[in-house]
Coordinates of C-alpha atoms and ligand atoms in Angstrom, one line a residue:
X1 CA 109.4 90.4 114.8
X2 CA 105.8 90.7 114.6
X3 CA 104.6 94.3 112.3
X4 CA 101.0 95.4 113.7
X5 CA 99.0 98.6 112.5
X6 CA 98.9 101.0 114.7
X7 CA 97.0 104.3 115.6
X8 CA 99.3 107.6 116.7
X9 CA 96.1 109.3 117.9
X10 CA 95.4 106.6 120.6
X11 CA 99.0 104.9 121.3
X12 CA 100.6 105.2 125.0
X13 CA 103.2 108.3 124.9
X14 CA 105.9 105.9 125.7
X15 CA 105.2 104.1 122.1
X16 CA 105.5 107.5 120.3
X17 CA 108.9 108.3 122.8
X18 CA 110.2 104.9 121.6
X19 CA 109.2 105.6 117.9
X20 CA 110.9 109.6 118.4
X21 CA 114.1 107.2 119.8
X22 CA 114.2 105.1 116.6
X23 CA 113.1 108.1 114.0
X24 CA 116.2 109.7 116.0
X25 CA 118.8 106.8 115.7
X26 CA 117.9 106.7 112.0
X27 CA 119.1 110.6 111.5
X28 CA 122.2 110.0 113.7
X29 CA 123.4 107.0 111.6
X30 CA 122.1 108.2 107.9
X31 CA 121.5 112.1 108.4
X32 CA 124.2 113.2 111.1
X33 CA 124.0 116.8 109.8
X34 CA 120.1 117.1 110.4
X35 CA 118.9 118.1 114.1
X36 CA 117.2 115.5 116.0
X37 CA 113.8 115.9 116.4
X38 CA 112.1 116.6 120.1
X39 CA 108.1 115.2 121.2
X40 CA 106.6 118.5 120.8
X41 CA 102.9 117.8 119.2
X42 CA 104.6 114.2 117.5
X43 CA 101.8 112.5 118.0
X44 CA 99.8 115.3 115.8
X45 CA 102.7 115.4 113.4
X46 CA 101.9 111.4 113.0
X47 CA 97.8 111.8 113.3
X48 CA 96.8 114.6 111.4
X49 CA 95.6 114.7 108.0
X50 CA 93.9 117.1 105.5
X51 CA 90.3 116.7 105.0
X52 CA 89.6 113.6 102.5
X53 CA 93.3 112.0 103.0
X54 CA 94.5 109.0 105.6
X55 CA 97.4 107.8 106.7
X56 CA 97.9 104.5 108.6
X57 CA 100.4 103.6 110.2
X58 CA 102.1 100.1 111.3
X59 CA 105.0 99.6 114.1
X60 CA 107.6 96.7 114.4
X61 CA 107.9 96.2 118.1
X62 CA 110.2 94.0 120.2
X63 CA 108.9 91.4 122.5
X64 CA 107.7 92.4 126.0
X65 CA 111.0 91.3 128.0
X66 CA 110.3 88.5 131.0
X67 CA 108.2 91.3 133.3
X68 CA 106.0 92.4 131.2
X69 CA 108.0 95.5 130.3
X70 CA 107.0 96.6 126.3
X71 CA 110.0 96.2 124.4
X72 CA 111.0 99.1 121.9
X73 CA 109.8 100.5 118.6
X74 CA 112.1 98.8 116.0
X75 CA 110.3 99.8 112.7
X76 CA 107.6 102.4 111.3
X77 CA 105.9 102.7 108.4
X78 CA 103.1 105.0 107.4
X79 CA 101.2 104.8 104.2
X80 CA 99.2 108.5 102.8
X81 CA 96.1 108.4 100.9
X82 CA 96.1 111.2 98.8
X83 CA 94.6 111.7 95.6
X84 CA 95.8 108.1 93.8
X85 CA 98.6 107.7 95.2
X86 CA 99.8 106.4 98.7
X87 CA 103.4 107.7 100.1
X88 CA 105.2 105.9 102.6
X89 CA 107.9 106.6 104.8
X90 CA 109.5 104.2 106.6
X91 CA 112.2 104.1 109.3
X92 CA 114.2 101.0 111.1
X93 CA 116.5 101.1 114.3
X94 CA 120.0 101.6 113.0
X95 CA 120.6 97.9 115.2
X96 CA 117.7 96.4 113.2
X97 CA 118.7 97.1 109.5
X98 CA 119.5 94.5 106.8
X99 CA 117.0 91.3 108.7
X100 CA 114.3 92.1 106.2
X101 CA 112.4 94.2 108.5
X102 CA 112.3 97.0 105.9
X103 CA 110.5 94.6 103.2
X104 CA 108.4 93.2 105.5
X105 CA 107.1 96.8 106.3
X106 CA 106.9 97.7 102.7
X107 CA 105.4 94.5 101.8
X108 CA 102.5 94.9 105.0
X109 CA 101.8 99.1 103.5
X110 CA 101.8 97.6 100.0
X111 CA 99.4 95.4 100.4
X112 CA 96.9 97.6 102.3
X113 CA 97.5 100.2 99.7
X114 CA 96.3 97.7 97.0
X115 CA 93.1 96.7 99.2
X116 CA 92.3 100.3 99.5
X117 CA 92.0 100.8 95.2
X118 CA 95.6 102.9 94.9
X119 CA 97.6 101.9 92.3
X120 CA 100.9 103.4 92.9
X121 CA 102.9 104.2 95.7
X122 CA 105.9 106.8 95.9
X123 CA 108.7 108.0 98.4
X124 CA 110.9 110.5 99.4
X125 CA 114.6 108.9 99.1
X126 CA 117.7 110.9 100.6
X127 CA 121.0 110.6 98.6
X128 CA 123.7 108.8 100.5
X129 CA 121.7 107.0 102.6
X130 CA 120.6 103.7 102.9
X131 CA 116.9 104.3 101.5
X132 CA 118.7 104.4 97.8
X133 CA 119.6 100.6 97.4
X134 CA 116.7 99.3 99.5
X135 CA 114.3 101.1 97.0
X136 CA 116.0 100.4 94.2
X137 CA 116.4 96.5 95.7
X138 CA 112.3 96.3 95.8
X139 CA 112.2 97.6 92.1
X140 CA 111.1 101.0 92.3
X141 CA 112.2 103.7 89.9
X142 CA 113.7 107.0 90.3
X143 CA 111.3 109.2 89.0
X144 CA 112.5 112.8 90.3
X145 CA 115.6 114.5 91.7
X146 CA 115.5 118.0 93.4
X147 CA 118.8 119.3 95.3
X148 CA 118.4 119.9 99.2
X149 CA 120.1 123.1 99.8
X150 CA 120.6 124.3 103.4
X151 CA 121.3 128.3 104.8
X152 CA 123.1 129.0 108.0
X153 CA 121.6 131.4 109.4
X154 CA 124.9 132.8 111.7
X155 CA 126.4 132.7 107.8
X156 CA 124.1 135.5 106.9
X157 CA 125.4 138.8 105.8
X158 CA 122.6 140.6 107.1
X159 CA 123.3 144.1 105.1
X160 CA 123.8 142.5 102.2
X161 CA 120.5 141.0 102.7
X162 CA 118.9 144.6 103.7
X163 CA 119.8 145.1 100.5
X164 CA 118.4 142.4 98.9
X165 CA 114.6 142.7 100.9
X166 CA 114.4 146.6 99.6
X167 CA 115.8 145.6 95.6
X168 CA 112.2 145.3 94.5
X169 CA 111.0 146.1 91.0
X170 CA 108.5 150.3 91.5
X171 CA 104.8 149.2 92.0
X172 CA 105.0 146.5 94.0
X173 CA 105.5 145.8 98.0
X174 CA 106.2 143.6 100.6
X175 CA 103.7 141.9 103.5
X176 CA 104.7 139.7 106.2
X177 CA 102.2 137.4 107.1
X178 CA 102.7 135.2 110.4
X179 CA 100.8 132.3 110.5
X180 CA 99.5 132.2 107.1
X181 CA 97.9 134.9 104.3
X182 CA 95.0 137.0 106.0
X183 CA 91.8 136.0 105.0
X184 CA 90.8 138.7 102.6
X185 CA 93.8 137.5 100.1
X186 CA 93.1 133.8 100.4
X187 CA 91.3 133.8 96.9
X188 CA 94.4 135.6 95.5
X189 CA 96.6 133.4 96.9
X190 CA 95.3 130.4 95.6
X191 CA 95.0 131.9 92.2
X192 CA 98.6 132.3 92.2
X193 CA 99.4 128.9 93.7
X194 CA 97.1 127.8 91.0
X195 CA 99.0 129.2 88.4
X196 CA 102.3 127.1 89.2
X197 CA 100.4 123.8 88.7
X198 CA 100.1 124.9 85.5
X199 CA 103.8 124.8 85.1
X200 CA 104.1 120.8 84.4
X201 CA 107.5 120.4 86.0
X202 CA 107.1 116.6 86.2
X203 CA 107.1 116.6 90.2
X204 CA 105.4 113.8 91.8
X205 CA 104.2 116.3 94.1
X206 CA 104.1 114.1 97.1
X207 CA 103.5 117.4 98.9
X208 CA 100.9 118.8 97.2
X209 CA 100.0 122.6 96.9
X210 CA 97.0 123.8 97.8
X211 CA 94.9 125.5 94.8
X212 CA 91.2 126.5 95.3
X213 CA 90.3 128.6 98.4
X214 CA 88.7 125.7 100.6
X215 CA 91.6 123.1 100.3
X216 CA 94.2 126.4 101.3
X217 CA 92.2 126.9 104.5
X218 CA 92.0 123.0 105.1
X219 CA 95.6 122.6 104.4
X220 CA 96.7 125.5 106.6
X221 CA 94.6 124.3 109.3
X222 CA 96.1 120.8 108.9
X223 CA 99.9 122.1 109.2
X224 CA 98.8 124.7 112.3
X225 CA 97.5 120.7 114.0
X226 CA 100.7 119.5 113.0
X227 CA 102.8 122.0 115.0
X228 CA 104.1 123.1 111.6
X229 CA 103.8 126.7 111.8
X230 CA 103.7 128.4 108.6
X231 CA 105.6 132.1 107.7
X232 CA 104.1 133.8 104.3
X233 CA 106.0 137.0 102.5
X234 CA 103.5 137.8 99.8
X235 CA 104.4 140.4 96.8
X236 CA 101.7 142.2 96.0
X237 CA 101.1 144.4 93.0
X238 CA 99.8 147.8 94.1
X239 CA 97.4 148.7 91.1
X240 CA 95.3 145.5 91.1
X241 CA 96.0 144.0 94.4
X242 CA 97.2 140.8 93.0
X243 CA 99.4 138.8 94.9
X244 CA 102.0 138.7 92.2
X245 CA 104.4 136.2 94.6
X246 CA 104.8 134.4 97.3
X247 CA 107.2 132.7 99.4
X248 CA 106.2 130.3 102.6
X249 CA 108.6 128.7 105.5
X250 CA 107.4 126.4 108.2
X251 CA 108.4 125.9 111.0
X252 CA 108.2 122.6 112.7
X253 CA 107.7 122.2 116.9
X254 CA 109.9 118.6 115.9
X255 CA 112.4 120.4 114.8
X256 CA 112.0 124.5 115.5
X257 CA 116.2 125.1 114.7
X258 CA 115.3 124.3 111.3
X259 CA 113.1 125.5 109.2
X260 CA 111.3 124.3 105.3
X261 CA 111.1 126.1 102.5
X262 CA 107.6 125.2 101.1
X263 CA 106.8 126.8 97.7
X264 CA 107.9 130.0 96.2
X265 CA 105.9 131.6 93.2
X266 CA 106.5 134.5 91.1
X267 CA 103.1 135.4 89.0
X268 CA 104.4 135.1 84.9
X269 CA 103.6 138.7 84.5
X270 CA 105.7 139.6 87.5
X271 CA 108.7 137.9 87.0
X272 CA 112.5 139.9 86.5
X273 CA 111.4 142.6 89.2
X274 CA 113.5 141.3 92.2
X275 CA 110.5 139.7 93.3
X276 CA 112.1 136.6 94.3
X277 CA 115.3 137.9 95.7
X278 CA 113.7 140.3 98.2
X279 CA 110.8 138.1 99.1
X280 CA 113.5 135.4 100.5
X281 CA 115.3 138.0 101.9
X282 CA 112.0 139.8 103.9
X283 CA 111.8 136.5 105.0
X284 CA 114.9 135.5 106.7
X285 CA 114.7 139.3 108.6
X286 CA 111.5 138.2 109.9
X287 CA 112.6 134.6 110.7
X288 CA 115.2 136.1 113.0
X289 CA 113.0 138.3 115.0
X290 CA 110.2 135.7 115.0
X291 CA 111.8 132.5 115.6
X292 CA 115.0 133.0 118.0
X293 CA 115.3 129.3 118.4
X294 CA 116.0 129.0 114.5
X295 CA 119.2 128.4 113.2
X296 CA 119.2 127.3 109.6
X297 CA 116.2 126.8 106.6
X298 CA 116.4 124.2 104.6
X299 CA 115.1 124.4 100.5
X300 CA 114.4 122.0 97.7
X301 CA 115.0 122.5 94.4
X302 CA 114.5 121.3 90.6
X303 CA 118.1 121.0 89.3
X304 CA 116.4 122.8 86.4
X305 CA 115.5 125.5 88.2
X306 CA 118.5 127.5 87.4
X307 CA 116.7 131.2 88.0
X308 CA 115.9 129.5 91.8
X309 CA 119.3 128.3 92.7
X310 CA 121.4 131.4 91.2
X311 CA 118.6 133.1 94.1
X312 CA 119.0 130.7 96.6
X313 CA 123.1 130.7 95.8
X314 CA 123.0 134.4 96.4
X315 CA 121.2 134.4 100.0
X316 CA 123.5 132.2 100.8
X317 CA 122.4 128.4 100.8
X318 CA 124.8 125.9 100.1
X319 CA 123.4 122.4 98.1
X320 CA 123.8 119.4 100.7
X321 CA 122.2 116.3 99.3
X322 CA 120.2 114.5 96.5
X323 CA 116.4 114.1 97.2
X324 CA 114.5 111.7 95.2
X325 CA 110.9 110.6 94.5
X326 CA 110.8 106.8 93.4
X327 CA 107.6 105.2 92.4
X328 CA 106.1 102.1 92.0
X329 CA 103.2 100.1 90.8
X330 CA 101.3 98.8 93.5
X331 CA 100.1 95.9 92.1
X332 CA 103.5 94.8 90.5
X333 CA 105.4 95.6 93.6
X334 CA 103.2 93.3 96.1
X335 CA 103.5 90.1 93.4
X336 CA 107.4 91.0 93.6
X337 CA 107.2 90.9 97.4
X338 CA 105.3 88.2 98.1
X339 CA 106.9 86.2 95.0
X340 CA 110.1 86.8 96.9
X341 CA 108.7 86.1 100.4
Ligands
COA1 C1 116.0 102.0 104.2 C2 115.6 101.1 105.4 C3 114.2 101.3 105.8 C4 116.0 99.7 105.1 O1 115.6 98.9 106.2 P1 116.2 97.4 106.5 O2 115.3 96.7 107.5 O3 117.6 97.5 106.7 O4 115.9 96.7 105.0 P2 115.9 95.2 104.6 O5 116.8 94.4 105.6 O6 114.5 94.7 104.5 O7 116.6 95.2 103.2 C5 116.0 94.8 102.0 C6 117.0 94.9 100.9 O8 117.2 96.3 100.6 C7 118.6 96.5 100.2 N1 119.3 97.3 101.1 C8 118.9 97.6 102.4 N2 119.8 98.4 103.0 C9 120.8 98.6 102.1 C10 122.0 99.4 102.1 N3 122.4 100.0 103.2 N4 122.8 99.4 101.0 C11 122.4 98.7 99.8 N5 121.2 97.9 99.8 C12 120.5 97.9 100.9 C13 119.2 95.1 100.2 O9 119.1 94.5 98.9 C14 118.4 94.3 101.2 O10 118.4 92.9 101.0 P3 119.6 92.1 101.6 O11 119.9 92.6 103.0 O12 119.1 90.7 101.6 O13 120.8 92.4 100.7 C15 116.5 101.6 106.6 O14 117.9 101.6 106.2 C16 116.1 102.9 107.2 O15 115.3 103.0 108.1 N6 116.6 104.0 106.7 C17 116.2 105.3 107.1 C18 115.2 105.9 106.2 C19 115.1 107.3 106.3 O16 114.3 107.9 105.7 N7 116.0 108.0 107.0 C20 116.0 109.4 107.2 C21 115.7 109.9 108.6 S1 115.5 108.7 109.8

């Protein structure tokens, strides 16, 4: 089966239905837990990028069948081009698995990533799927595990949650802030985003934060293309003004019953106030009202991060699967390739 690059932006919608059809037979066979995900703004989900990134994309098609009809989307792979580092995600038809279609889409992204100057490559692997021994077949390592937990949203106890949204520390309150922080605390925001980077935790970050000003607007306007809508609770600290925390969910038109947990920070100075706890909680009340269509959020976490979880445990979120970040060098993993065929 012949692999060709291939743009999202300009493709025919029934190439990105027939790519939504595999990307969907892949979560029924490996992820049957996970909501299938629907053609709202997938092409921008596949297109968009932040300013100074790229992502390109190739498709494994069948053959056209006798009259002329385009045969379906068997494989995907897209390579970003962030930073120094390129991160692929690749997906083939449950009917097309184990023919060497996966390397041969690895080996095609690899390559490119090596002409464009990148000199390693990473991935997002779920536990329990196939994605593990592939990887780990084309040599890369396992450089990071967080835990997936996921929250049910008709498992809430919403008055215990009341509860949990008002325990925060005196001197501090609550704002809701649809769509992403107002303008006038952007600077603030990214200070305290800033501030986690400091905190080496030895994350790839293959989603990285956003830190000065500029590259929080650009990112927010990137995820708003995307059809990822984002919700903010901020924390602010009422004698300075500071955002002391802050806790942000998307949520996705490809998938709008489930929500992501992007980051959530607590400021060093602000932390054993409850800040955390009633942050969360503020924002699963909102979530409700907001979102009707939304029936569970889904969080990563560090395994480390024990004051997180013991949060996370508390609202209610339950630990599903293994997430991994393996890595590889580029250079290294297209000699193995091609030295393999
Ligand atoms: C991971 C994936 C891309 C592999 O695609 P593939 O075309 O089947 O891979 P290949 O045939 O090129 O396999 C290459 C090697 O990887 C290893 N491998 C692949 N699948 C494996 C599995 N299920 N178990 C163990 N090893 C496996 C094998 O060593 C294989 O070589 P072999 O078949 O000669 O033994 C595919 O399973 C997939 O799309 N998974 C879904 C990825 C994903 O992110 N899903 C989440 C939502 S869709």
């Amino acid at each position: 089966m012949k692999v060709r690059e291939w743009d999202p932006r300009t493709a025919p919608s029934a190439e990105i239905v027939s790519l939504l059809d595999a990307i969907n037979a892949g979560f029924a066979a490996d992820l049957p837990e996970d909501p299938l995900w629907q053609n709202d703004l997938l092409r921008e989900y596949l297109s968009e990028v932040m300013p100074g990134e790229r992502r390109i994309s190739w498709i494994a098609q069948e053959e056209p069948s006798a009259d002329g009809q385009q045969g379906p989307i068997l494989g995907h792979i897209q390579v970003l081009l962030l930073g120094d580092i390129g991160v692929i995600e690749v997906v083939v038809h449950p009917t097309a698995r184990r023919l060497g279609l996966g390397r041969k889409l690895i080996a095609t992204a690899a390559r490119r990533t090596y002409q464009e100057g990148f000199r390693s490559i990473g991935a997002e692997v779920i536990g329990g799927t196939p994605a593990v021994g592939f990887y780990g077949a084309l040599g890369f390592a396992q450089e990071y595990v967080e835990t997936r937990s996921v929250l049910g949203l008709s498992t809430v106890d919403w008055a215990t949650l009341g509860e949990m949204a008002k325990g925060i520390g005196a001197g501090y309150h609550l704002e809701f802030c649809p769509g992403g922080p107002p303008d006038e605390l952007i600077e603030a925001y990214a200070r305290a985003k800033a501030e986690m980077r400091d905190i080496d935790d030895g994350d790839l970050d293959l989603r990285p934060s956003s830190y000065d000003p500029q590259r929080l607007r650009d990112s927010l306007g990137c995820l708003h293309r995307r059809g990822m809508k984002p919700y903010i609770v901020l924390a602010i600290e009422e004698k300075t003004g500071e955002v002391a925390g802050l806790t942000e969910v998307v949520v996705p038109a490809q998938h709008p019953t489930r929500a992501d947990q992007y980051d959530t920070i607590v400021g060093q100075d602000h932390r054993g106030y409850g800040i955390d706890r009633a942050m969360k909680a503020r924002m699963l009340f909102e979530l409700r009202t907001a979102e009707p269509k939304l029936s569970e959020v889904q969080t990563w976490n560090a395994q480390a991060n024990e004051a997180m979880l013991t949060v996370n445990a508390e609202l209610g979120f339950q630990p599903d699967r293994e997430w991994f970040e393996y890595g590889a060098d580029v250079a290294e993993l297209v000699h193995r390739l091609d030295a393999s065929g």
